[in-house]
Coordinates of C-alpha atoms and ligand atoms in Angstrom, one line a residue:
V612 CA -1.0 10.0 16.5
H613 CA -0.6 6.5 15.5
S614 CA -1.7 2.9 15.8
K615 CA -0.9 0.8 18.8
T616 CA -3.1 -2.1 17.9
L617 CA -5.8 -2.6 15.6
A618 CA -8.3 -1.2 17.9
E619 CA -6.4 1.5 19.4
L620 CA -4.9 4.7 18.1
E621 CA -2.3 6.3 20.3
Y622 CA -2.5 10.4 21.2
L623 CA 0.9 11.2 22.4
H624 CA 0.2 15.2 23.4
N625 CA 3.5 17.6 23.8
T626 CA 5.7 14.7 22.8
A627 CA 9.1 15.0 21.1
I628 CA 10.3 12.4 18.8
A629 CA 14.0 12.2 18.0
V630 CA 15.1 11.2 14.6
N631 CA 18.9 10.7 13.8
A632 CA 20.5 11.3 10.7
T633 CA 19.9 7.9 9.4
G634 CA 16.4 8.4 9.8
K635 CA 15.9 6.0 12.8
I636 CA 13.6 7.3 15.7
V637 CA 16.1 7.2 18.7
A638 CA 14.1 8.8 21.3
I639 CA 10.6 9.4 22.3
E640 CA 9.8 12.0 25.2
P641 CA 6.2 11.8 25.6
D642 CA 3.6 13.9 27.5
H643 CA 5.2 17.1 28.7
T644 CA 3.5 20.1 29.6
S645 CA 4.3 21.7 26.4
L646 CA 6.6 21.0 23.4
D647 CA 9.7 23.1 24.3
S648 CA 9.7 21.0 27.5
A649 CA 9.3 17.9 25.9
L650 CA 11.9 19.0 23.4
F651 CA 14.3 20.2 26.0
S652 CA 14.3 17.3 28.3
L653 CA 15.2 15.2 24.8
L654 CA 18.3 16.5 23.9
P655 CA 20.8 16.0 27.1
K656 CA 19.4 12.6 27.2
L657 CA 20.7 12.3 23.7
N658 CA 23.7 14.6 24.3
W659 CA 22.5 16.6 21.3
T660 CA 22.7 20.1 21.4
A661 CA 19.8 22.8 20.2
D662 CA 21.9 23.9 17.5
S663 CA 22.9 20.5 15.9
V664 CA 19.3 19.5 15.7
S665 CA 16.6 20.8 13.2
A666 CA 12.9 20.2 14.5
T667 CA 9.6 20.3 12.8
S668 CA 6.5 20.8 15.2
T669 CA 2.9 20.8 15.0
A670 CA 1.7 24.5 15.0
S671 CA -1.7 24.0 16.1
P672 CA -4.0 21.8 18.1
S673 CA -5.2 20.5 14.9
H674 CA -2.1 19.6 13.4
F675 CA -0.6 16.0 14.0
F676 CA 2.2 13.6 13.0
F677 CA 0.7 10.2 11.4
P678 CA 2.8 7.3 9.8
G679 CA 3.3 7.2 6.4
F680 CA 0.7 5.1 4.5
I681 CA 1.6 2.0 3.0
D682 CA -0.1 0.9 -0.2
T683 CA 0.0 -2.9 -0.4
H684 CA -1.1 -3.0 -3.9
L685 CA -1.3 -0.7 -7.0
H686 CA 0.0 -0.5 -10.8
A687 CA 1.9 2.5 -11.6
S688 CA 1.8 1.7 -15.3
Q689 CA -2.0 2.3 -14.9
Y690 CA -2.2 5.6 -13.5
P691 CA -3.1 7.4 -16.5
N692 CA -6.5 5.2 -16.5
V693 CA -7.7 6.4 -13.0
G694 CA -11.3 6.9 -13.2
I695 CA -11.3 5.3 -16.7
F696 CA -13.4 1.9 -16.3
G697 CA -17.0 2.6 -17.1
N698 CA -19.2 0.1 -16.8
S699 CA -16.4 -3.1 -17.2
T700 CA -15.6 -5.8 -14.9
L701 CA -12.3 -7.8 -14.3
L702 CA -11.5 -9.7 -17.6
D703 CA -12.9 -7.1 -20.2
W704 CA -11.4 -4.1 -18.0
L705 CA -8.3 -5.9 -18.4
N706 CA -8.6 -6.2 -22.2
T707 CA -10.4 -2.9 -22.8
Y708 CA -8.3 -0.4 -20.8
T709 CA -5.2 -1.8 -19.1
F710 CA -3.3 -4.2 -21.4
P711 CA -3.3 -1.7 -24.2
L712 CA -2.0 1.1 -21.8
E713 CA 0.4 -1.1 -20.0
A714 CA 1.8 -2.3 -23.5
S715 CA 2.3 1.4 -24.5
L716 CA 4.8 1.9 -21.7
S717 CA 7.7 0.4 -23.5
D718 CA 8.0 3.9 -24.5
P719 CA 10.7 5.0 -22.2
A720 CA 9.1 8.5 -22.4
K721 CA 6.0 7.7 -21.8
A722 CA 7.4 5.6 -19.0
R723 CA 9.3 8.2 -17.3
K724 CA 6.4 10.6 -17.6
V725 CA 3.9 8.5 -15.9
Y726 CA 6.0 6.8 -13.2
T727 CA 7.5 10.4 -12.2
R728 CA 4.0 11.5 -11.9
V729 CA 2.7 8.3 -10.0
I730 CA 5.3 8.7 -7.3
R731 CA 5.1 12.6 -7.1
K732 CA 0.8 12.1 -6.8
T733 CA 1.4 9.0 -4.2
L734 CA 4.2 10.8 -2.0
A735 CA 1.7 13.8 -2.0
H736 CA -1.2 11.7 -0.3
G737 CA 0.9 10.3 2.2
T738 CA 2.1 6.8 0.7
T739 CA 5.5 6.7 2.0
C740 CA 5.7 2.7 0.9
A741 CA 4.0 1.1 -2.2
A742 CA 4.2 -2.3 -3.7
Y743 CA 3.9 -1.3 -7.4
Y744 CA 3.5 -3.3 -10.2
A745 CA 5.2 -2.2 -13.4
T746 CA 4.9 -3.7 -16.6
V747 CA 6.4 -6.9 -18.8
D748 CA 8.9 -4.3 -20.2
V749 CA 12.1 -4.6 -18.1
P750 CA 14.1 -1.2 -18.9
S751 CA 10.7 1.2 -17.9
T752 CA 10.4 -1.5 -14.8
N753 CA 14.0 -0.8 -13.7
L754 CA 13.3 3.0 -14.2
L755 CA 10.4 2.8 -11.9
A756 CA 12.8 1.7 -9.4
D757 CA 15.4 4.6 -10.0
L758 CA 12.8 7.1 -9.7
C759 CA 11.3 5.7 -6.3
L760 CA 14.7 5.7 -5.3
S761 CA 15.7 9.2 -6.4
A762 CA 12.3 10.2 -4.8
G763 CA 12.8 8.7 -1.9
Q764 CA 9.9 6.5 -1.8
R765 CA 9.8 3.1 -0.4
A766 CA 8.8 0.3 -3.1
L767 CA 8.5 -3.1 -3.9
V768 CA 8.6 -2.9 -7.7
G769 CA 7.6 -6.1 -9.9
R770 CA 8.5 -6.7 -13.4
V771 CA 4.9 -8.5 -14.4
C772 CA 5.2 -11.9 -15.8
M773 CA 2.3 -13.1 -17.9
D774 CA 2.7 -15.8 -20.9
Q775 CA -0.9 -16.9 -21.6
L776 CA -4.4 -15.5 -22.1
S777 CA -2.8 -12.1 -23.0
P778 CA -2.7 -10.4 -26.2
S779 CA 0.0 -10.8 -28.6
Y780 CA 1.1 -7.6 -28.4
Y781 CA 1.4 -7.7 -24.6
R782 CA 3.1 -11.1 -23.1
D783 CA 6.0 -12.8 -22.3
E784 CA 6.9 -15.1 -25.4
S785 CA 7.9 -18.0 -23.4
P786 CA 8.1 -19.2 -19.7
E787 CA 11.7 -18.8 -20.1
A788 CA 11.8 -15.4 -21.4
A789 CA 9.7 -14.3 -18.3
L790 CA 11.8 -15.7 -15.9
S791 CA 14.8 -14.4 -17.5
A792 CA 13.3 -10.8 -18.0
T793 CA 12.5 -11.1 -14.0
M794 CA 15.9 -12.0 -13.3
E795 CA 17.3 -9.2 -15.2
S796 CA 15.2 -6.6 -13.3
I797 CA 15.7 -8.1 -10.3
K798 CA 19.7 -7.9 -10.7
Y799 CA 19.2 -4.1 -11.5
I800 CA 17.1 -3.3 -8.5
E801 CA 19.6 -5.2 -6.4
G802 CA 22.4 -3.1 -7.9
I803 CA 21.0 0.5 -7.4
D804 CA 20.0 -0.5 -3.4
P805 CA 22.0 -3.6 -2.5
A806 CA 20.7 -3.3 1.1
F807 CA 16.7 -3.1 -0.4
D808 CA 17.1 -0.1 1.9
I809 CA 14.4 2.1 -0.6
V810 CA 13.5 -0.3 -3.2
R811 CA 13.2 -3.8 -3.4
P812 CA 12.3 -6.3 -6.4
V813 CA 9.4 -8.3 -5.8
L814 CA 8.2 -11.3 -8.0
T815 CA 5.3 -10.4 -9.9
P816 CA 3.2 -13.3 -11.5
R817 CA 0.4 -11.0 -12.7
F818 CA -2.2 -13.6 -11.7
A819 CA -2.7 -17.4 -12.2
P820 CA -5.2 -17.0 -15.8
S821 CA -2.1 -15.3 -17.4
C822 CA 0.4 -17.6 -16.0
S823 CA 1.5 -21.0 -17.6
A824 CA 2.1 -23.9 -15.1
P825 CA 5.6 -24.2 -16.3
L826 CA 6.1 -20.3 -15.4
L827 CA 4.1 -20.6 -12.1
Q828 CA 6.6 -23.5 -11.4
G829 CA 9.7 -21.5 -12.0
L830 CA 8.5 -18.6 -10.2
G831 CA 7.9 -20.6 -7.2
K832 CA 11.2 -22.3 -7.5
L833 CA 12.9 -18.9 -7.8
A834 CA 10.9 -17.8 -4.7
A835 CA 12.6 -20.9 -2.9
E836 CA 15.8 -20.0 -3.9
R837 CA 15.6 -16.6 -2.9
P838 CA 13.7 -16.2 0.5
D839 CA 14.6 -12.5 0.8
L840 CA 12.3 -11.4 -2.3
P841 CA 8.6 -10.9 -1.4
I842 CA 5.9 -12.1 -4.2
Q843 CA 2.9 -10.2 -5.1
T844 CA -0.3 -11.7 -7.1
H845 CA -3.8 -11.1 -7.4
I846 CA -6.2 -13.9 -6.0
S847 CA -10.2 -14.4 -6.2
E848 CA -11.3 -11.0 -7.1
N849 CA -14.1 -11.7 -9.3
K850 CA -16.4 -14.9 -10.0
N851 CA -15.5 -15.3 -13.9
E852 CA -11.6 -15.2 -13.2
I853 CA -12.3 -18.0 -10.0
A854 CA -14.2 -19.9 -12.9
L855 CA -11.5 -19.5 -15.2
V856 CA -8.7 -20.5 -13.0
K857 CA -10.7 -23.9 -12.1
E858 CA -10.8 -24.5 -15.7
L859 CA -7.1 -23.7 -16.5
F860 CA -5.8 -25.3 -13.3
P861 CA -7.5 -28.7 -12.4
P862 CA -6.1 -30.7 -9.5
S863 CA -5.0 -33.2 -12.3
A864 CA -2.8 -30.0 -13.6
T865 CA -1.4 -29.0 -10.7
G866 CA -1.0 -32.2 -8.4
A867 CA -3.3 -30.1 -5.5
G868 CA -5.6 -31.8 -3.6
D869 CA -8.4 -29.3 -4.6
D870 CA -9.3 -27.0 -7.4
S871 CA -9.3 -23.7 -5.3
Y872 CA -7.7 -20.7 -6.4
S873 CA -5.4 -20.7 -3.2
S874 CA -4.1 -24.4 -3.8
V875 CA -3.0 -23.3 -7.4
Y876 CA -0.5 -20.8 -5.9
D877 CA 0.2 -23.3 -3.0
A878 CA 0.9 -26.1 -5.4
F879 CA 3.7 -24.0 -7.2
G880 CA 5.1 -22.5 -4.1
L881 CA 3.9 -19.1 -4.2
L882 CA 1.5 -19.2 -1.1
T883 CA 4.3 -17.9 1.6
D884 CA 4.5 -15.8 4.2
R885 CA 6.1 -13.3 2.2
T886 CA 3.2 -13.2 -0.6
I887 CA 1.0 -10.5 -1.0
L888 CA -2.3 -11.4 -2.5
A889 CA -4.5 -8.5 -3.8
H890 CA -8.3 -8.9 -3.0
G891 CA -9.2 -12.1 -1.8
V892 CA -13.0 -11.1 -2.3
H893 CA -14.6 -14.4 -3.1
L894 CA -12.3 -17.2 -0.8
S895 CA -13.7 -19.8 0.8
E896 CA -13.4 -21.2 4.6
F897 CA -10.8 -23.5 3.5
E898 CA -8.7 -20.9 1.3
A899 CA -8.8 -18.7 4.1
E900 CA -7.4 -21.3 6.3
L901 CA -4.7 -22.2 4.1
I902 CA -3.9 -18.8 3.6
A903 CA -3.3 -18.2 7.4
K904 CA -1.6 -21.6 7.7
R905 CA 1.0 -20.1 5.2
G906 CA 1.4 -16.9 6.4
A907 CA 0.2 -15.0 3.6
K908 CA -1.2 -11.5 3.6
V909 CA -4.0 -10.0 1.5
S910 CA -4.4 -6.7 0.4
H911 CA -7.8 -5.2 0.7
C912 CA -8.6 -2.8 -2.3
P913 CA -12.3 -1.8 -1.3
C914 CA -12.3 1.2 -4.1
S915 CA -11.4 -1.3 -6.9
N916 CA -13.6 -4.1 -5.7
S917 CA -16.6 -1.4 -5.6
A918 CA -15.6 0.5 -9.2
I919 CA -15.1 -2.7 -11.2
T920 CA -18.0 -4.4 -9.3
S921 CA -16.0 -7.2 -7.9
G922 CA -17.5 -7.8 -4.5
A923 CA -17.2 -7.0 -1.1
A924 CA -14.1 -8.5 0.6
R925 CA -15.0 -9.8 4.3
V926 CA -12.0 -8.5 5.9
R927 CA -13.3 -8.7 9.8
W928 CA -13.7 -12.5 8.8
L929 CA -10.4 -12.9 7.1
M930 CA -8.5 -11.2 10.4
E931 CA -10.4 -13.3 12.5
K932 CA -9.2 -16.6 10.4
G933 CA -5.6 -15.2 11.0
V934 CA -5.0 -13.3 8.0
T935 CA -3.0 -10.3 8.0
C936 CA -4.3 -7.5 6.0
G937 CA -3.5 -4.4 4.6
L938 CA -4.8 -1.8 2.4
G939 CA -4.3 -1.2 -1.6
T940 CA -5.5 1.5 -3.8
D941 CA -5.1 -0.7 -6.8
M942 CA -5.2 2.0 -9.3
S943 CA -6.7 2.1 -11.7
G944 CA -8.9 -1.0 -10.7
G945 CA -9.2 1.7 -8.0
Y946 CA -10.0 5.2 -9.2
S947 CA -7.8 7.0 -6.6
P948 CA -4.1 7.4 -5.4
S949 CA -4.8 8.0 -1.9
V950 CA -4.7 5.1 1.2
L951 CA -6.9 7.5 2.9
E952 CA -9.7 7.1 0.4
A953 CA -8.8 3.3 0.3
A954 CA -9.3 3.3 4.5
R955 CA -12.7 5.4 3.9
H956 CA -13.9 3.0 1.4
A957 CA -12.9 0.1 3.7
A958 CA -14.9 1.5 6.3
L959 CA -17.8 1.4 3.8
V960 CA -17.4 -1.6 2.2
S961 CA -17.5 -3.3 5.7
R962 CA -20.6 -1.3 6.3
H963 CA -22.3 -3.1 3.1
V964 CA -20.8 -6.5 4.5
A965 CA -22.6 -5.7 7.7
M966 CA -25.9 -4.9 6.0
G967 CA -25.7 -8.4 4.6
G968 CA -26.7 -9.8 8.4
D969 CA -23.4 -9.4 10.0
D970 CA -23.0 -6.7 12.0
A971 CA -19.9 -7.5 13.4
A972 CA -18.0 -6.8 10.0
K973 CA -18.3 -3.1 10.7
L974 CA -14.6 -1.6 10.6
T975 CA -14.0 1.4 12.8
V976 CA -11.6 4.5 12.0
E977 CA -9.1 3.1 13.9
E978 CA -9.0 -0.3 12.4
V979 CA -8.8 1.2 9.1
L980 CA -6.1 3.0 10.1
Y981 CA -4.2 0.3 11.5
L982 CA -4.6 -1.6 8.2
A983 CA -3.3 1.6 6.2
T984 CA -0.4 1.8 8.3
K985 CA 0.6 -1.1 10.7
G986 CA -1.0 -3.7 8.5
G987 CA 0.6 -2.6 5.5
A988 CA 3.7 -2.7 7.0
E989 CA 3.3 -6.8 7.9
V990 CA 1.5 -7.2 4.5
V991 CA 4.7 -6.1 2.5
G992 CA 7.3 -7.3 5.1
M993 CA 8.2 -4.4 6.7
E994 CA 7.0 -4.5 10.4
G995 CA 9.0 -3.2 13.0
K996 CA 10.4 -0.8 10.5
V997 CA 7.8 1.4 9.4
G998 CA 4.0 1.8 10.2
G999 CA 4.5 3.4 13.5
F1000 CA 6.4 5.7 15.9
E1001 CA 8.4 3.6 18.3
V1002 CA 12.0 3.7 19.1
G1003 CA 13.9 1.3 16.5
M1004 CA 11.6 2.5 13.8
E1005 CA 12.0 4.8 11.0
W1006 CA 10.9 8.1 10.7
D1007 CA 8.2 7.5 7.8
A1008 CA 5.7 10.2 8.7
Q1009 CA 3.0 12.7 7.6
L1010 CA 2.7 16.2 8.9
V1011 CA -1.4 16.5 8.8
T1012 CA -3.1 19.5 9.4
L1013 CA -7.2 20.1 9.4
G1014 CA -8.6 23.2 9.4
T1015 CA -5.9 26.3 8.6
V1016 CA -4.0 28.2 11.2
G1017 CA -5.8 31.2 12.3
E1018 CA -3.7 34.2 13.2
D1019 CA -3.5 33.3 16.6
G1020 CA -1.8 30.2 15.9
G1021 CA -4.7 28.4 15.2
V1022 CA -5.9 27.8 18.8
G1023 CA -9.7 27.1 18.2
D1024 CA -9.7 29.1 15.1
E1025 CA -9.4 27.4 12.0
E1026 CA -12.1 27.9 9.5
D1027 CA -11.9 27.4 5.9
G1028 CA -9.8 24.4 5.9
N1029 CA -11.1 21.4 3.6
V1030 CA -11.7 19.6 7.1
D1031 CA -13.4 22.3 9.2
V1032 CA -12.3 22.3 13.0
F1033 CA -14.5 24.2 15.4
G1034 CA -12.0 23.5 18.6
W1035 CA -14.7 21.4 20.7
E1036 CA -14.0 18.3 18.8
S1037 CA -12.1 15.5 20.7
W1038 CA -9.0 14.0 19.0
E1039 CA -11.1 11.1 18.3
D1040 CA -13.6 12.9 16.5
R1041 CA -10.5 15.0 14.6
I1042 CA -9.2 11.7 13.3
A1043 CA -12.6 10.7 12.4
K1044 CA -13.5 13.9 10.4
W1045 CA -10.1 13.2 8.7
V1046 CA -10.7 9.9 7.3
Y1047 CA -14.1 10.5 6.1
N1048 CA -13.2 14.0 4.9
G1049 CA -9.6 14.5 4.5
D1050 CA -7.4 14.3 1.4
D1051 CA -4.1 15.6 0.1
R1052 CA -4.7 19.2 1.0
N1053 CA -4.4 17.9 4.6
T1054 CA -1.1 16.1 4.3
R1055 CA 1.6 19.0 4.3
M1056 CA 4.8 17.5 4.6
V1057 CA 5.9 13.8 4.2
W1058 CA 8.9 11.9 5.1
V1059 CA 10.8 8.7 4.7
K1060 CA 13.7 7.3 6.6
G1061 CA 13.9 10.7 7.9
R1062 CA 14.1 12.4 4.8
L1063 CA 11.6 15.3 3.5
V1064 CA 10.0 13.8 0.4
H1065 CA 7.0 16.0 -0.1
E1066 CA 5.9 19.5 0.9
R1067 CA 2.7 21.4 0.3
K1068 CA 3.4 24.7 -0.3
Ligands
GUN1346 N1 -6.0 -9.1 -12.2 C1 -4.9 -9.3 -12.8 N2 -4.4 -8.3 -13.6 C2 -5.1 -7.3 -12.8 C3 -5.0 -5.9 -12.5 O1 -4.1 -5.4 -13.5 N3 -5.6 -5.3 -11.7 C4 -6.5 -5.7 -11.0 N4 -7.6 -5.2 -10.2 N5 -6.7 -7.3 -11.1 C5 -6.1 -7.6 -11.9
FE1347 FE1 -4.5 -5.0 -8.9

């Protein structure tokens, strides 16, 4: 099962997918009368022999392969704080909960513990690709990249830049210091994975309020010199944050034609087709059009936006403006490491937008799963490579099981799973039950680039 388009999932029954030794999908043999028939007609076409392949198959009608999830925005360094946000909102949440924790990860032993667990946990939830923020500390940011590479999780790994309006115990000492620390981390990550195969560095100005104009300018210059590097930041998440940006970056300071948040990034060359903008809750019409024109992408983080009361992003509206969107957990603004949970919340938040009077705002099960996979792939610059099952794409996938396998092999007899399947549900209904009630118990096996990276015993 995978997304064909935003509106449509494709259900390939009795289908064999061939993945070669480098993790690429080389053939798809769809719609046979049985799995055996699909498999055995696939092999001769590839000149493969049965004893040269290993096969994993769905064991019952409620088991299926689905593309791995893409988490387009999360803070690996904030994982210990999931669920801990009280009644805070963004700016006090940062000062109270977030900066002290991030600062403490300059302790290498603590960083190793946190990063090892966040990778294990997100893989267990089916996240095969993650756009991570680490911290300002270079060695532990580099350690995060090492750990992603060895665990086999695709990752964008960003060393966080912040040289103002942050506590003295946790900030870059100057724009120059921030830029040279950024370069140091980029060089290290390029060194461990020169092909950007599994891990790649990402330019990461935390958000406009915590970056001085010279720092944003320096990062914009670096982005222009290095068109291979993605960029990630936050935008228009919270009303007080937006007011702060207007105060800090008036048009006289940026040279922009107006005082919008998006224009600040644009003025410094950071609003590009490689830019991942987290949140975008309160964007104006003008900003959505500017973002679409520049080809920048939005990471929708519904769990976070509800938890720290930022607001309800209008995803339908953004997409209709031509903005590419994906989903982010935004741990630990968001309390859950699960992209499936983010998909569920995207559906619910869209219903809150609809209750405001725009019924067309509602997102379907198919649409939120698209955002979690193919949409996310486009957001992180990996469209055509991951996010779906097509020849030429890489095998980043999860085996999802609903119900439990009965003694007879499970046909129509799948009680006691966390998602009960009675046997009479259509495939569309099974997928809907998964989206609204599923969790990591349903994710049995996870692969990245053909490599098994998680198995739930
Ligand atoms: N804006 C600036 N930093 C952060 C962060 O760590 N999380 C979220 N959600 N918003 C931010
Ligand atoms: Fe965030």
